[in-house]
Short mmCIF file of C-alpha atoms and ligand atoms in Angstrom, two decimals:
data_model
loop_
_atom_site.label_atom_id
_atom_site.label_comp_id
_atom_site.label_asym_id
_atom_site.label_seq_id
_atom_site.Cartn_x
_atom_site.Cartn_y
_atom_site.Cartn_z
CA UNK A 1 7.26 30.05 7.05
CA UNK A 2 7.83 27.37 4.41
CA UNK A 3 5.27 25.71 2.08
CA UNK A 4 5.45 22.31 3.73
CA UNK A 5 7.32 20.40 6.47
CA UNK A 6 8.48 16.81 6.44
CA UNK A 7 9.00 14.83 9.66
CA UNK A 8 10.92 11.58 9.29
CA UNK A 9 13.88 11.43 6.93
CA UNK A 10 14.36 7.71 6.46
CA UNK A 11 14.54 6.25 2.96
CA UNK A 12 11.01 7.38 2.16
CA UNK A 13 10.79 10.69 4.02
CA UNK A 14 14.07 11.84 2.44
CA UNK A 15 12.72 11.01 -1.04
CA UNK A 16 9.50 12.93 -0.30
CA UNK A 17 11.35 16.02 0.97
CA UNK A 18 13.87 16.00 -1.91
CA UNK A 19 11.11 15.66 -4.53
CA UNK A 20 9.23 18.61 -3.06
CA UNK A 21 12.41 20.72 -3.05
CA UNK A 22 13.12 19.67 -6.68
CA UNK A 23 9.62 20.85 -7.61
CA UNK A 24 10.04 24.30 -6.18
CA UNK A 25 8.42 23.95 -2.75
CA UNK A 26 10.10 25.54 0.24
CA UNK A 27 10.49 22.71 2.77
CA UNK A 28 11.26 22.47 6.53
CA UNK A 29 12.54 19.06 7.66
CA UNK A 30 13.03 17.35 10.99
CA UNK A 31 14.38 13.90 11.87
CA UNK A 32 14.91 12.32 15.28
CA UNK A 33 18.61 11.82 14.50
CA UNK A 34 19.98 15.03 13.02
CA UNK A 35 22.54 13.37 10.62
CA UNK A 36 19.81 12.48 8.12
CA UNK A 37 18.94 16.18 7.70
CA UNK A 38 22.34 17.23 6.33
CA UNK A 39 21.93 16.28 2.68
CA UNK A 40 18.52 17.96 2.60
CA UNK A 41 19.96 21.14 4.15
CA UNK A 42 22.50 21.11 1.32
CA UNK A 43 19.62 20.70 -1.16
CA UNK A 44 17.91 23.79 0.25
CA UNK A 45 15.66 22.58 3.09
CA UNK A 46 15.32 24.44 6.38
CA UNK A 47 16.27 22.07 9.20
CA UNK A 48 14.00 22.53 12.24
CA UNK A 49 15.37 22.07 15.78
CA UNK A 50 12.36 20.05 16.94
CA UNK A 51 9.31 18.28 15.62
CA UNK A 52 7.26 21.09 17.19
CA UNK A 53 9.09 23.82 15.28
CA UNK A 54 8.77 21.76 12.07
CA UNK A 55 5.00 21.71 12.47
CA UNK A 56 4.93 25.41 13.34
CA UNK A 57 6.99 26.28 10.26
CA UNK A 58 4.42 25.31 7.58
CA UNK A 59 0.63 25.10 7.14
CA UNK A 60 0.97 21.34 6.43
CA UNK A 61 3.37 18.68 7.64
CA UNK A 62 4.01 15.30 6.08
CA UNK A 63 4.82 12.65 8.68
CA UNK A 64 6.64 9.54 7.40
CA UNK A 65 8.19 7.63 10.29
CA UNK A 66 7.92 4.04 11.36
CA UNK A 67 4.17 3.62 11.70
CA UNK A 68 0.95 5.34 12.88
CA UNK A 69 1.82 4.28 16.47
CA UNK A 70 5.07 6.36 16.46
CA UNK A 71 3.28 9.24 14.72
CA UNK A 72 0.59 9.17 17.47
CA UNK A 73 3.23 9.35 20.21
CA UNK A 74 4.97 12.17 18.44
CA UNK A 75 1.78 14.17 17.82
CA UNK A 76 0.55 13.65 21.35
CA UNK A 77 3.63 15.50 22.55
CA UNK A 78 2.94 18.36 20.14
CA UNK A 79 -0.80 18.78 20.61
CA UNK A 80 -0.52 22.50 21.52
CA UNK A 81 1.04 23.40 18.17
CA UNK A 82 -1.40 21.42 16.00
CA UNK A 83 -4.30 23.87 15.94
CA UNK A 84 -5.07 25.11 12.41
CA UNK A 85 -2.47 22.85 10.84
CA UNK A 86 -2.80 19.95 8.38
CA UNK A 87 -1.00 16.68 9.03
CA UNK A 88 -0.47 14.39 6.04
CA UNK A 89 0.41 11.02 7.58
CA UNK A 90 2.24 8.79 5.06
CA UNK A 91 3.60 6.19 7.54
CA UNK A 92 2.02 2.76 7.33
CA UNK A 93 -0.25 1.52 10.12
CA UNK A 94 -3.30 -0.37 11.31
CA UNK A 95 -6.96 0.63 11.32
CA UNK A 96 -7.28 1.27 15.09
CA UNK A 97 -4.24 3.60 15.12
CA UNK A 98 -5.52 5.43 12.04
CA UNK A 99 -8.78 6.11 13.89
CA UNK A 100 -6.91 7.32 16.99
CA UNK A 101 -4.75 9.57 14.84
CA UNK A 102 -7.78 11.15 13.14
CA UNK A 103 -9.44 11.65 16.56
CA UNK A 104 -6.37 13.24 18.11
CA UNK A 105 -6.01 15.66 15.21
CA UNK A 106 -9.70 16.56 15.19
CA UNK A 107 -9.60 17.20 18.99
CA UNK A 108 -6.71 19.56 18.42
CA UNK A 109 -8.44 21.49 15.63
CA UNK A 110 -6.09 20.08 12.98
CA UNK A 111 -7.00 18.72 9.54
CA UNK A 112 -5.61 15.44 8.24
CA UNK A 113 -5.02 13.24 5.27
CA UNK A 114 -3.77 9.67 5.56
CA UNK A 115 -2.01 8.04 2.62
CA UNK A 116 -0.50 4.75 1.49
CA UNK A 117 2.56 5.07 -0.71
CA UNK A 118 2.33 2.28 -3.26
CA UNK A 119 5.97 2.62 -4.38
CA UNK A 120 9.64 2.43 -3.44
CA UNK A 121 11.43 5.74 -2.64
CA UNK A 122 12.99 5.74 -6.13
CA UNK A 123 9.54 6.12 -7.71
CA UNK A 124 8.58 9.22 -5.71
CA UNK A 125 7.90 12.13 -8.07
CA UNK A 126 7.05 9.96 -11.08
CA UNK A 127 3.89 10.40 -13.12
CA UNK A 128 2.77 6.80 -12.69
CA UNK A 129 3.35 6.63 -8.91
CA UNK A 130 0.23 6.20 -6.73
CA UNK A 131 -0.41 7.48 -3.24
CA UNK A 132 -3.87 6.31 -2.10
CA UNK A 133 -5.32 8.95 0.18
CA UNK A 134 -8.25 9.33 2.57
CA UNK A 135 -9.48 12.41 4.42
CA UNK A 136 -12.05 15.20 4.08
CA UNK A 137 -12.67 16.28 0.46
CA UNK A 138 -11.79 19.92 1.22
CA UNK A 139 -8.44 18.90 2.76
CA UNK A 140 -7.67 16.80 -0.34
CA UNK A 141 -8.62 19.81 -2.49
CA UNK A 142 -6.24 22.02 -0.52
CA UNK A 143 -3.29 19.63 -0.69
CA UNK A 144 -3.72 17.41 -3.71
CA UNK A 145 -1.06 19.31 -5.70
CA UNK A 146 1.53 18.33 -3.10
CA UNK A 147 0.40 14.70 -3.15
CA UNK A 148 0.36 14.50 -6.96
CA UNK A 149 3.87 16.03 -6.97
CA UNK A 150 4.93 13.00 -4.94
CA UNK A 151 2.97 10.52 -7.05
CA UNK A 152 1.43 11.75 -10.31
CA UNK A 153 -1.33 9.10 -10.36
CA UNK A 154 -2.45 9.57 -6.74
CA UNK A 155 -6.10 9.19 -5.79
CA UNK A 156 -8.42 10.35 -3.03
CA UNK A 157 -10.57 7.30 -2.24
CA UNK A 158 -12.67 8.19 0.82
CA UNK A 159 -13.09 10.06 4.05
CA UNK A 160 -12.90 7.30 6.68
CA UNK A 161 -9.48 7.05 8.44
CA UNK A 162 -9.70 3.28 9.06
CA UNK A 163 -10.49 2.29 5.47
CA UNK A 164 -6.93 2.81 4.37
CA UNK A 165 -5.61 -0.07 6.49
CA UNK A 166 -8.11 -2.49 4.97
CA UNK A 167 -7.33 -1.20 1.46
CA UNK A 168 -3.60 -1.62 2.22
CA UNK A 169 -4.21 -5.17 3.42
CA UNK A 170 -6.17 -5.93 0.20
CA UNK A 171 -3.61 -4.43 -2.15
CA UNK A 172 -0.59 -5.84 -0.27
CA UNK A 173 -2.16 -9.33 -0.23
CA UNK A 174 -2.85 -9.02 -3.98
CA UNK A 175 0.84 -8.28 -4.66
CA UNK A 176 2.08 -10.87 -2.18
CA UNK A 177 -0.13 -13.48 -3.91
CA UNK A 178 2.18 -13.04 -6.88
CA UNK A 179 5.35 -12.93 -4.73
CA UNK A 180 4.45 -16.13 -2.89
CA UNK A 181 3.29 -17.67 -6.15
CA UNK A 182 6.82 -17.17 -7.54
CA UNK A 183 8.37 -18.60 -4.35
CA UNK A 184 6.30 -21.78 -4.62
CA UNK A 185 6.90 -21.85 -8.38
CA UNK A 186 10.63 -21.82 -7.57
CA UNK A 187 10.12 -24.79 -5.19
CA UNK A 188 8.42 -27.02 -7.76
CA UNK A 189 11.07 -26.10 -10.42
CA UNK A 190 13.86 -26.90 -7.95
CA UNK A 191 12.33 -30.26 -7.06
CA UNK A 192 11.69 -31.05 -10.77
CA UNK A 193 15.30 -30.11 -11.70
CA UNK A 194 14.24 -27.17 -13.88
CA UNK A 195 16.98 -24.49 -13.87
CA UNK A 196 15.69 -21.50 -11.93
CA UNK A 197 16.95 -19.08 -14.57
CA UNK A 198 14.62 -20.79 -17.07
CA UNK A 199 11.70 -20.29 -14.64
CA UNK A 200 12.73 -16.68 -13.92
CA UNK A 201 12.83 -15.95 -17.68
CA UNK A 202 9.35 -17.44 -18.12
CA UNK A 203 7.72 -15.35 -15.29
CA UNK A 204 6.96 -12.44 -17.69
CA UNK A 205 4.55 -14.84 -19.50
CA UNK A 206 2.51 -14.79 -16.28
CA UNK A 207 2.90 -11.04 -15.90
CA UNK A 208 1.37 -10.68 -19.37
CA UNK A 209 -1.74 -12.52 -18.19
CA UNK A 210 -2.23 -10.33 -15.07
CA UNK A 211 -4.14 -7.54 -16.86
CA UNK A 212 -6.78 -10.04 -18.04
CA UNK A 213 -7.02 -11.44 -14.46
CA UNK A 214 -7.57 -7.87 -13.26
CA UNK A 215 -10.30 -7.42 -15.88
CA UNK A 216 -11.92 -10.76 -14.87
CA UNK A 217 -12.06 -9.44 -11.26
CA UNK A 218 -13.28 -5.95 -12.24
CA UNK A 219 -15.98 -7.41 -14.53
CA UNK A 220 -17.42 -9.65 -11.86
CA UNK A 221 -16.80 -8.70 -8.20
CA UNK A 222 -18.01 -5.05 -8.07
CA UNK A 223 -21.28 -5.91 -9.87
CA UNK A 224 -21.59 -9.34 -8.13
CA UNK A 225 -22.32 -10.80 -11.56
CA UNK A 226 -20.45 -14.07 -11.89
CA UNK A 227 -22.37 -15.57 -14.84
CA UNK A 228 -20.82 -16.64 -18.20
CA UNK A 229 -17.17 -16.11 -17.24
CA UNK A 230 -14.45 -16.72 -19.82
CA UNK A 231 -13.13 -19.50 -17.45
CA UNK A 232 -15.39 -21.07 -14.86
CA UNK A 233 -14.80 -22.19 -11.30
CA UNK A 234 -14.75 -25.83 -12.61
CA UNK A 235 -12.11 -24.96 -15.22
CA UNK A 236 -9.94 -23.31 -12.59
CA UNK A 237 -10.43 -26.18 -10.15
CA UNK A 238 -9.28 -28.72 -12.73
CA UNK A 239 -6.14 -26.71 -13.60
CA UNK A 240 -5.41 -26.10 -9.90
CA UNK A 241 -5.77 -29.85 -9.22
CA UNK A 242 -3.32 -30.62 -12.06
CA UNK A 243 -0.78 -28.16 -10.61
CA UNK A 244 -1.28 -29.61 -7.08
CA UNK A 245 -0.71 -33.18 -8.28
CA UNK A 246 2.55 -32.04 -9.98
CA UNK A 247 3.76 -30.40 -6.78
CA UNK A 248 3.03 -33.65 -4.88
CA UNK A 249 4.65 -35.86 -7.57
CA UNK A 250 7.89 -33.85 -7.39
CA UNK A 251 7.88 -33.80 -3.58
CA UNK A 252 7.69 -29.97 -3.48
CA UNK A 253 6.01 -28.35 -0.46
CA UNK A 254 2.41 -27.90 -1.60
CA UNK A 255 0.70 -25.67 0.99
CA UNK A 256 -0.07 -22.85 -1.46
CA UNK A 257 -1.42 -24.94 -4.39
CA UNK A 258 -3.36 -27.05 -1.83
CA UNK A 259 -4.99 -23.87 -0.46
CA UNK A 260 -5.91 -22.71 -4.02
CA UNK A 261 -7.40 -26.09 -4.90
CA UNK A 262 -9.31 -26.30 -1.58
CA UNK A 263 -10.81 -22.84 -2.15
CA UNK A 264 -11.96 -23.65 -5.70
CA UNK A 265 -13.52 -26.89 -4.43
CA UNK A 266 -15.40 -24.97 -1.72
CA UNK A 267 -16.96 -22.98 -4.62
CA UNK A 268 -17.82 -26.17 -6.50
CA UNK A 269 -19.32 -27.77 -3.38
CA UNK A 270 -21.53 -24.69 -3.02
CA UNK A 271 -22.87 -25.25 -6.57
CA UNK A 272 -20.86 -22.46 -8.21
CA UNK A 273 -19.00 -24.60 -10.81
CA UNK A 274 -20.32 -22.58 -13.78
CA UNK A 275 -19.64 -19.20 -12.14
CA UNK A 276 -16.50 -17.06 -12.19
CA UNK A 277 -13.76 -18.14 -9.74
CA UNK A 278 -14.16 -14.67 -8.17
CA UNK A 279 -17.62 -15.67 -6.84
CA UNK A 280 -15.49 -16.92 -3.94
CA UNK A 281 -15.47 -13.30 -2.63
CA UNK A 282 -19.25 -13.52 -2.07
CA UNK A 283 -19.19 -17.12 -0.85
CA UNK A 284 -16.32 -16.78 1.67
CA UNK A 285 -17.48 -13.39 2.98
CA UNK A 286 -20.68 -15.09 4.28
CA UNK A 287 -18.62 -17.35 6.60
N1 NAP B 301 10.81 2.41 2.00
C1 NAP B 301 9.74 2.02 1.28
O1 NAP B 301 9.91 1.42 0.19
C2 NAP B 301 8.36 2.38 1.71
C3 NAP B 301 7.31 2.22 0.78
C4 NAP B 301 6.02 2.56 1.13
C5 NAP B 301 5.76 3.02 2.43
N2 NAP B 301 6.81 3.15 3.35
C6 NAP B 301 6.47 3.61 4.67
O2 NAP B 301 7.17 4.82 4.97
C7 NAP B 301 7.44 4.87 6.38
C8 NAP B 301 8.96 5.14 6.51
O3 NAP B 301 9.66 4.11 5.90
P1 NAP B 301 11.21 4.30 5.56
O4 NAP B 301 11.51 3.25 4.50
O5 NAP B 301 11.55 5.67 5.34
O6 NAP B 301 11.85 3.79 6.95
P2 NAP B 301 13.33 4.02 7.50
O7 NAP B 301 14.26 4.28 6.38
O8 NAP B 301 13.57 2.90 8.43
O9 NAP B 301 13.17 5.37 8.32
C9 NAP B 301 12.37 5.44 9.46
C10 NAP B 301 12.34 6.83 9.96
O10 NAP B 301 11.41 6.95 11.03
C11 NAP B 301 12.05 7.62 12.10
N3 NAP B 301 11.48 7.13 13.33
C12 NAP B 301 11.33 5.86 13.70
N4 NAP B 301 10.72 5.81 14.92
C13 NAP B 301 10.54 7.11 15.31
C14 NAP B 301 9.97 7.71 16.45
N5 NAP B 301 9.49 6.95 17.47
N6 NAP B 301 9.96 9.04 16.54
C15 NAP B 301 10.47 9.78 15.51
N7 NAP B 301 10.97 9.29 14.39
C16 NAP B 301 11.07 7.94 14.28
C17 NAP B 301 13.52 7.28 11.95
O11 NAP B 301 14.28 8.22 12.62
P3 NAP B 301 15.81 7.92 13.05
O12 NAP B 301 16.64 8.25 11.80
O13 NAP B 301 16.04 8.82 14.17
O14 NAP B 301 15.88 6.49 13.40
C18 NAP B 301 13.68 7.38 10.41
O15 NAP B 301 13.85 8.65 9.99
C19 NAP B 301 7.06 3.50 6.98
O16 NAP B 301 5.77 3.61 7.57
C20 NAP B 301 6.98 2.61 5.72
O17 NAP B 301 6.09 1.52 5.88
C21 NAP B 301 8.09 2.85 2.98
#
C-alpha cells in the first residue's frame, strides 16, 4: 500500500504527484499512456498497471484528467474497487457531472472531495496556492493535509458537489474580466496609436487598484448594503461613458465598454444612482 494514488499525469497531475513525493508521501501513479509515468517512477513513485490497481493501492486517489466526464467514465469501469476508498477529484467540470460523480461514489460506498485548482502546475506545493474544495467535513478532516501540501492556502468551502462549478464560473469570470479588459485596452491603444509596450507597462497601475475593488465588493455584496459607497453608480456610469466615447472616437471595437456602460445605466434607470455599482448583483439577479 502507498499513502496516496494519482490518476492522470498530464501537466497538472504530474506536478501533484511530484509534490507529494517531494513532501515524503509514498505515491502510486497511473496514466492512460504509460510514457508519462517514467519520470515519476525515477522520482520514487510506484507505477500501477491499471487505474483499478492504482485505486486499490492507496486509501485515497487523486484524479486529475481532462474533466469530470472522463473521470465518471473511468470510475464507472472501476466501481467494484471503490468501496471504502476516497476519491479526490481535481479535474475541472460542470455542475451536473459533479453531482453524478458524487452519486456514483456514494452508491459505491466511497468518500469524495472535489476541488478546483486555482493555479498553474508550477505553483503546486507553494504556501500561497489555493485549492478550493467541497465534500463532507469529515473527509476534508481526513485529507486536508494532502490538499494543503498541494496548495498551502487551500480552503474547504462546502459540502454540495455542484457548488464548485458555480464557484469556478464566478472566479474564472472575475479573472477573465481583467483578461478581456486588457485585450480591449490593447485595442483602443492600437487604434489611438499608443505603443502597446507603454500600455503594458501601465497595467500594474490597474493591478494596484484591484485590492480596493475587492474591498468595495466585500463591503457591499455579502451584506447587501450598498449605501454611501466611496464611488457611486452615477460616478462609475459617467467614467464608463467617457471611456466608451473614446473607444468610439478612435474606431476601436467597443462591445466590452458598451456592455459596462449599459449595465451601469440599467442601475441608474432603476433609481440606484447613489448606490454602490455592486448593487447590480441584486438588481440583475431579479431578472
Ligand atoms: N494545467 C493547468 O494549468 C491547470 C490548472 C488548473 C486546473 N487544471 C485541470 O487539471 C486537469 C488536467 O489538466 P492538465 O493540464 O494536466 O491536462 P493535460 O496536460 O492535457 O493532461 C490530461 C491528462 O488527462 C488524461 N486523460 C484525458 N482523457 C482521459 C481519459 N478519457 N481517460 C484517462 N485519462 C485521460 C491524459 O492522459 P494521456 O496522457 O493518456 O492523454 C493526460 O494525462 C484538467 O481538468 C484541467 O482543467 C489544469
